[in-house]
Amino acid sequence: MDRSERKAAVSAYKERKPVAGVYAIRCAATGEEWVGSAPDLSTIWTRRSFALRQGIEMNQALQSAWNVHGPEGFAFRILEEIDLEQLTYGRERALKERVQHWREALSAAAI
């Protein structure tokens, strides 16, 4: 990648609009599911899987399941995208409410 391509890639990354929302991580072997929210859904799985591979995930139940079943036993999915730009106030509350809804609907644990 030459200098101009790199500059264009960095510029495009900075100009992108992150999409917030609710996601789930599921362990196929046990059926356990964890639900969380993120201000940028496009990067959350990379961050979570890195923490899990390094053994530094804050959610001990998720880390334990990962250690037992390995990365191939897990699936990541986006449950809901939320346009936070349309909300003038209450952004955090809106995300928390949607996480709670999905936790109840899926009988899932929180991340």
JSON list of C-alpha atoms in Angstrom, two decimals:
[
{"chain": "A", "resi": 1, "resn": "MET", "atom": "CA", "xyz": [0.00, 0.00, 0.00]},
{"chain": "A", "resi": 2, "resn": "ASP", "atom": "CA", "xyz": [1.58, 3.26, -1.05]},
{"chain": "A", "resi": 3, "resn": "ARG", "atom": "CA", "xyz": [1.30, 6.54, 0.81]},
{"chain": "A", "resi": 4, "resn": "SER", "atom": "CA", "xyz": [-1.68, 7.92, -1.15]},
{"chain": "A", "resi": 5, "resn": "GLU", "atom": "CA", "xyz": [-3.67, 4.69, -0.76]},
{"chain": "A", "resi": 6, "resn": "ARG", "atom": "CA", "xyz": [-2.97, 4.67, 2.96]},
{"chain": "A", "resi": 7, "resn": "LYS", "atom": "CA", "xyz": [-4.04, 8.30, 3.28]},
{"chain": "A", "resi": 8, "resn": "ALA", "atom": "CA", "xyz": [-7.27, 7.57, 1.38]},
{"chain": "A", "resi": 9, "resn": "ALA", "atom": "CA", "xyz": [-7.99, 4.54, 3.57]},
{"chain": "A", "resi": 10, "resn": "VAL", "atom": "CA", "xyz": [-7.44, 6.51, 6.79]},
{"chain": "A", "resi": 11, "resn": "SER", "atom": "CA", "xyz": [-9.63, 9.33, 5.50]},
{"chain": "A", "resi": 12, "resn": "ALA", "atom": "CA", "xyz": [-12.43, 6.93, 4.54]},
{"chain": "A", "resi": 13, "resn": "TYR", "atom": "CA", "xyz": [-12.27, 5.29, 7.97]},
{"chain": "A", "resi": 14, "resn": "LYS", "atom": "CA", "xyz": [-12.52, 8.63, 9.76]},
{"chain": "A", "resi": 15, "resn": "GLU", "atom": "CA", "xyz": [-15.48, 9.75, 7.63]},
{"chain": "A", "resi": 16, "resn": "ARG", "atom": "CA", "xyz": [-17.56, 6.60, 8.08]},
{"chain": "A", "resi": 17, "resn": "LYS", "atom": "CA", "xyz": [-20.67, 6.75, 10.24]},
{"chain": "A", "resi": 18, "resn": "PRO", "atom": "CA", "xyz": [-20.52, 4.15, 13.01]},
{"chain": "A", "resi": 19, "resn": "VAL", "atom": "CA", "xyz": [-23.75, 2.23, 13.55]},
{"chain": "A", "resi": 20, "resn": "ALA", "atom": "CA", "xyz": [-24.72, 1.59, 17.16]},
{"chain": "A", "resi": 21, "resn": "GLY", "atom": "CA", "xyz": [-26.83, -1.33, 18.24]},
{"chain": "A", "resi": 22, "resn": "VAL", "atom": "CA", "xyz": [-27.34, -4.56, 20.10]},
{"chain": "A", "resi": 23, "resn": "TYR", "atom": "CA", "xyz": [-25.43, -7.78, 19.45]},
{"chain": "A", "resi": 24, "resn": "ALA", "atom": "CA", "xyz": [-25.31, -11.33, 20.77]},
{"chain": "A", "resi": 25, "resn": "ILE", "atom": "CA", "xyz": [-22.55, -13.89, 21.24]},
{"chain": "A", "resi": 26, "resn": "ARG", "atom": "CA", "xyz": [-23.73, -17.50, 21.38]},
{"chain": "A", "resi": 27, "resn": "CYS", "atom": "CA", "xyz": [-21.98, -20.66, 22.47]},
{"chain": "A", "resi": 28, "resn": "ALA", "atom": "CA", "xyz": [-23.25, -23.46, 20.22]},
{"chain": "A", "resi": 29, "resn": "ALA", "atom": "CA", "xyz": [-22.15, -26.23, 22.59]},
{"chain": "A", "resi": 30, "resn": "THR", "atom": "CA", "xyz": [-24.04, -24.98, 25.65]},
{"chain": "A", "resi": 31, "resn": "GLY", "atom": "CA", "xyz": [-26.69, -22.75, 24.09]},
{"chain": "A", "resi": 32, "resn": "GLU", "atom": "CA", "xyz": [-25.62, -19.91, 26.37]},
{"chain": "A", "resi": 33, "resn": "GLU", "atom": "CA", "xyz": [-26.03, -16.45, 24.93]},
{"chain": "A", "resi": 34, "resn": "TRP", "atom": "CA", "xyz": [-24.72, -13.04, 25.96]},
{"chain": "A", "resi": 35, "resn": "VAL", "atom": "CA", "xyz": [-26.22, -9.76, 24.80]},
{"chain": "A", "resi": 36, "resn": "GLY", "atom": "CA", "xyz": [-24.58, -6.35, 24.79]},
{"chain": "A", "resi": 37, "resn": "SER", "atom": "CA", "xyz": [-24.61, -2.99, 23.07]},
{"chain": "A", "resi": 38, "resn": "ALA", "atom": "CA", "xyz": [-21.94, -1.09, 21.20]},
{"chain": "A", "resi": 39, "resn": "PRO", "atom": "CA", "xyz": [-21.58, 2.40, 19.79]},
{"chain": "A", "resi": 40, "resn": "ASP", "atom": "CA", "xyz": [-19.96, 0.83, 16.69]},
{"chain": "A", "resi": 41, "resn": "LEU", "atom": "CA", "xyz": [-21.20, -2.62, 15.70]},
{"chain": "A", "resi": 42, "resn": "SER", "atom": "CA", "xyz": [-18.62, -2.95, 12.93]},
{"chain": "A", "resi": 43, "resn": "THR", "atom": "CA", "xyz": [-15.76, -3.20, 15.44]},
{"chain": "A", "resi": 44, "resn": "ILE", "atom": "CA", "xyz": [-17.23, -4.87, 18.52]},
{"chain": "A", "resi": 45, "resn": "TRP", "atom": "CA", "xyz": [-16.66, -8.51, 17.49]},
{"chain": "A", "resi": 46, "resn": "THR", "atom": "CA", "xyz": [-13.00, -7.80, 16.74]},
{"chain": "A", "resi": 47, "resn": "ARG", "atom": "CA", "xyz": [-12.59, -6.23, 20.17]},
{"chain": "A", "resi": 48, "resn": "ARG", "atom": "CA", "xyz": [-14.47, -8.99, 22.03]},
{"chain": "A", "resi": 49, "resn": "SER", "atom": "CA", "xyz": [-12.79, -11.88, 20.23]},
{"chain": "A", "resi": 50, "resn": "PHE", "atom": "CA", "xyz": [-9.36, -10.32, 20.84]},
{"chain": "A", "resi": 51, "resn": "ALA", "atom": "CA", "xyz": [-10.09, -10.07, 24.58]},
{"chain": "A", "resi": 52, "resn": "LEU", "atom": "CA", "xyz": [-11.34, -13.66, 24.61]},
{"chain": "A", "resi": 53, "resn": "ARG", "atom": "CA", "xyz": [-8.28, -14.98, 22.76]},
{"chain": "A", "resi": 54, "resn": "GLN", "atom": "CA", "xyz": [-6.01, -13.12, 25.18]},
{"chain": "A", "resi": 55, "resn": "GLY", "atom": "CA", "xyz": [-7.94, -14.40, 28.21]},
{"chain": "A", "resi": 56, "resn": "ILE", "atom": "CA", "xyz": [-8.77, -10.88, 29.42]},
{"chain": "A", "resi": 57, "resn": "GLU", "atom": "CA", "xyz": [-12.53, -10.76, 28.79]},
{"chain": "A", "resi": 58, "resn": "MET", "atom": "CA", "xyz": [-14.22, -9.06, 31.76]},
{"chain": "A", "resi": 59, "resn": "ASN", "atom": "CA", "xyz": [-17.27, -11.36, 31.63]},
{"chain": "A", "resi": 60, "resn": "GLN", "atom": "CA", "xyz": [-15.98, -14.45, 33.42]},
{"chain": "A", "resi": 61, "resn": "ALA", "atom": "CA", "xyz": [-18.79, -16.76, 32.28]},
{"chain": "A", "resi": 62, "resn": "LEU", "atom": "CA", "xyz": [-18.15, -15.87, 28.65]},
{"chain": "A", "resi": 63, "resn": "GLN", "atom": "CA", "xyz": [-14.39, -16.26, 29.07]},
{"chain": "A", "resi": 64, "resn": "SER", "atom": "CA", "xyz": [-14.82, -19.65, 30.77]},
{"chain": "A", "resi": 65, "resn": "ALA", "atom": "CA", "xyz": [-17.08, -20.93, 27.99]},
{"chain": "A", "resi": 66, "resn": "TRP", "atom": "CA", "xyz": [-14.59, -19.67, 25.39]},
{"chain": "A", "resi": 67, "resn": "ASN", "atom": "CA", "xyz": [-11.72, -21.43, 27.16]},
{"chain": "A", "resi": 68, "resn": "VAL", "atom": "CA", "xyz": [-13.64, -24.73, 27.21]},
{"chain": "A", "resi": 69, "resn": "HIS", "atom": "CA", "xyz": [-15.22, -24.69, 23.72]},
{"chain": "A", "resi": 70, "resn": "GLY", "atom": "CA", "xyz": [-12.77, -22.55, 21.73]},
{"chain": "A", "resi": 71, "resn": "PRO", "atom": "CA", "xyz": [-13.45, -19.92, 19.10]},
{"chain": "A", "resi": 72, "resn": "GLU", "atom": "CA", "xyz": [-15.09, -22.31, 16.64]},
{"chain": "A", "resi": 73, "resn": "GLY", "atom": "CA", "xyz": [-17.88, -22.90, 19.16]},
{"chain": "A", "resi": 74, "resn": "PHE", "atom": "CA", "xyz": [-19.05, -19.27, 19.13]},
{"chain": "A", "resi": 75, "resn": "ALA", "atom": "CA", "xyz": [-21.17, -17.17, 16.82]},
{"chain": "A", "resi": 76, "resn": "PHE", "atom": "CA", "xyz": [-21.61, -13.40, 16.71]},
{"chain": "A", "resi": 77, "resn": "ARG", "atom": "CA", "xyz": [-24.75, -11.76, 15.39]},
{"chain": "A", "resi": 78, "resn": "ILE", "atom": "CA", "xyz": [-26.19, -8.28, 15.23]},
{"chain": "A", "resi": 79, "resn": "LEU", "atom": "CA", "xyz": [-29.66, -8.22, 16.75]},
{"chain": "A", "resi": 80, "resn": "GLU", "atom": "CA", "xyz": [-30.62, -4.62, 16.13]},
{"chain": "A", "resi": 81, "resn": "GLU", "atom": "CA", "xyz": [-29.13, -1.48, 14.64]},
{"chain": "A", "resi": 82, "resn": "ILE", "atom": "CA", "xyz": [-30.07, 1.82, 16.27]},
{"chain": "A", "resi": 83, "resn": "ASP", "atom": "CA", "xyz": [-29.72, 5.21, 14.59]},
{"chain": "A", "resi": 84, "resn": "LEU", "atom": "CA", "xyz": [-28.48, 7.29, 17.49]},
{"chain": "A", "resi": 85, "resn": "GLU", "atom": "CA", "xyz": [-28.31, 10.44, 15.38]},
{"chain": "A", "resi": 86, "resn": "GLN", "atom": "CA", "xyz": [-32.11, 10.58, 15.36]},
{"chain": "A", "resi": 87, "resn": "LEU", "atom": "CA", "xyz": [-32.16, 10.63, 19.15]},
{"chain": "A", "resi": 88, "resn": "THR", "atom": "CA", "xyz": [-31.47, 14.10, 20.50]},
{"chain": "A", "resi": 89, "resn": "TYR", "atom": "CA", "xyz": [-31.26, 12.88, 24.09]},
{"chain": "A", "resi": 90, "resn": "GLY", "atom": "CA", "xyz": [-31.46, 9.58, 25.92]},
{"chain": "A", "resi": 91, "resn": "ARG", "atom": "CA", "xyz": [-29.04, 7.69, 23.70]},
{"chain": "A", "resi": 92, "resn": "GLU", "atom": "CA", "xyz": [-27.59, 5.57, 26.50]},
{"chain": "A", "resi": 93, "resn": "ARG", "atom": "CA", "xyz": [-31.05, 4.90, 27.88]},
{"chain": "A", "resi": 94, "resn": "ALA", "atom": "CA", "xyz": [-32.29, 3.78, 24.46]},
{"chain": "A", "resi": 95, "resn": "LEU", "atom": "CA", "xyz": [-29.42, 1.32, 24.11]},
{"chain": "A", "resi": 96, "resn": "LYS", "atom": "CA", "xyz": [-29.96, -0.02, 27.63]},
{"chain": "A", "resi": 97, "resn": "GLU", "atom": "CA", "xyz": [-33.67, -0.53, 26.98]},
{"chain": "A", "resi": 98, "resn": "ARG", "atom": "CA", "xyz": [-33.01, -2.45, 23.77]},
{"chain": "A", "resi": 99, "resn": "VAL", "atom": "CA", "xyz": [-30.38, -4.62, 25.47]},
{"chain": "A", "resi": 100, "resn": "GLN", "atom": "CA", "xyz": [-32.85, -5.41, 28.24]},
{"chain": "A", "resi": 101, "resn": "HIS", "atom": "CA", "xyz": [-35.52, -6.29, 25.66]},
{"chain": "A", "resi": 102, "resn": "TRP", "atom": "CA", "xyz": [-33.20, -8.70, 23.85]},
{"chain": "A", "resi": 103, "resn": "ARG", "atom": "CA", "xyz": [-31.89, -10.23, 27.08]},
{"chain": "A", "resi": 104, "resn": "GLU", "atom": "CA", "xyz": [-35.44, -11.07, 28.10]},
{"chain": "A", "resi": 105, "resn": "ALA", "atom": "CA", "xyz": [-36.43, -12.28, 24.63]},
{"chain": "A", "resi": 106, "resn": "LEU", "atom": "CA", "xyz": [-33.43, -14.60, 24.37]},
{"chain": "A", "resi": 107, "resn": "SER", "atom": "CA", "xyz": [-33.06, -15.47, 28.06]},
{"chain": "A", "resi": 108, "resn": "ALA", "atom": "CA", "xyz": [-29.50, -14.24, 27.69]},
{"chain": "A", "resi": 109, "resn": "ALA", "atom": "CA", "xyz": [-26.90, -12.89, 30.09]},
{"chain": "A", "resi": 110, "resn": "ALA", "atom": "CA", "xyz": [-25.48, -9.39, 29.89]},
{"chain": "A", "resi": 111, "resn": "ILE", "atom": "CA", "xyz": [-22.04, -8.59, 28.60]}
]
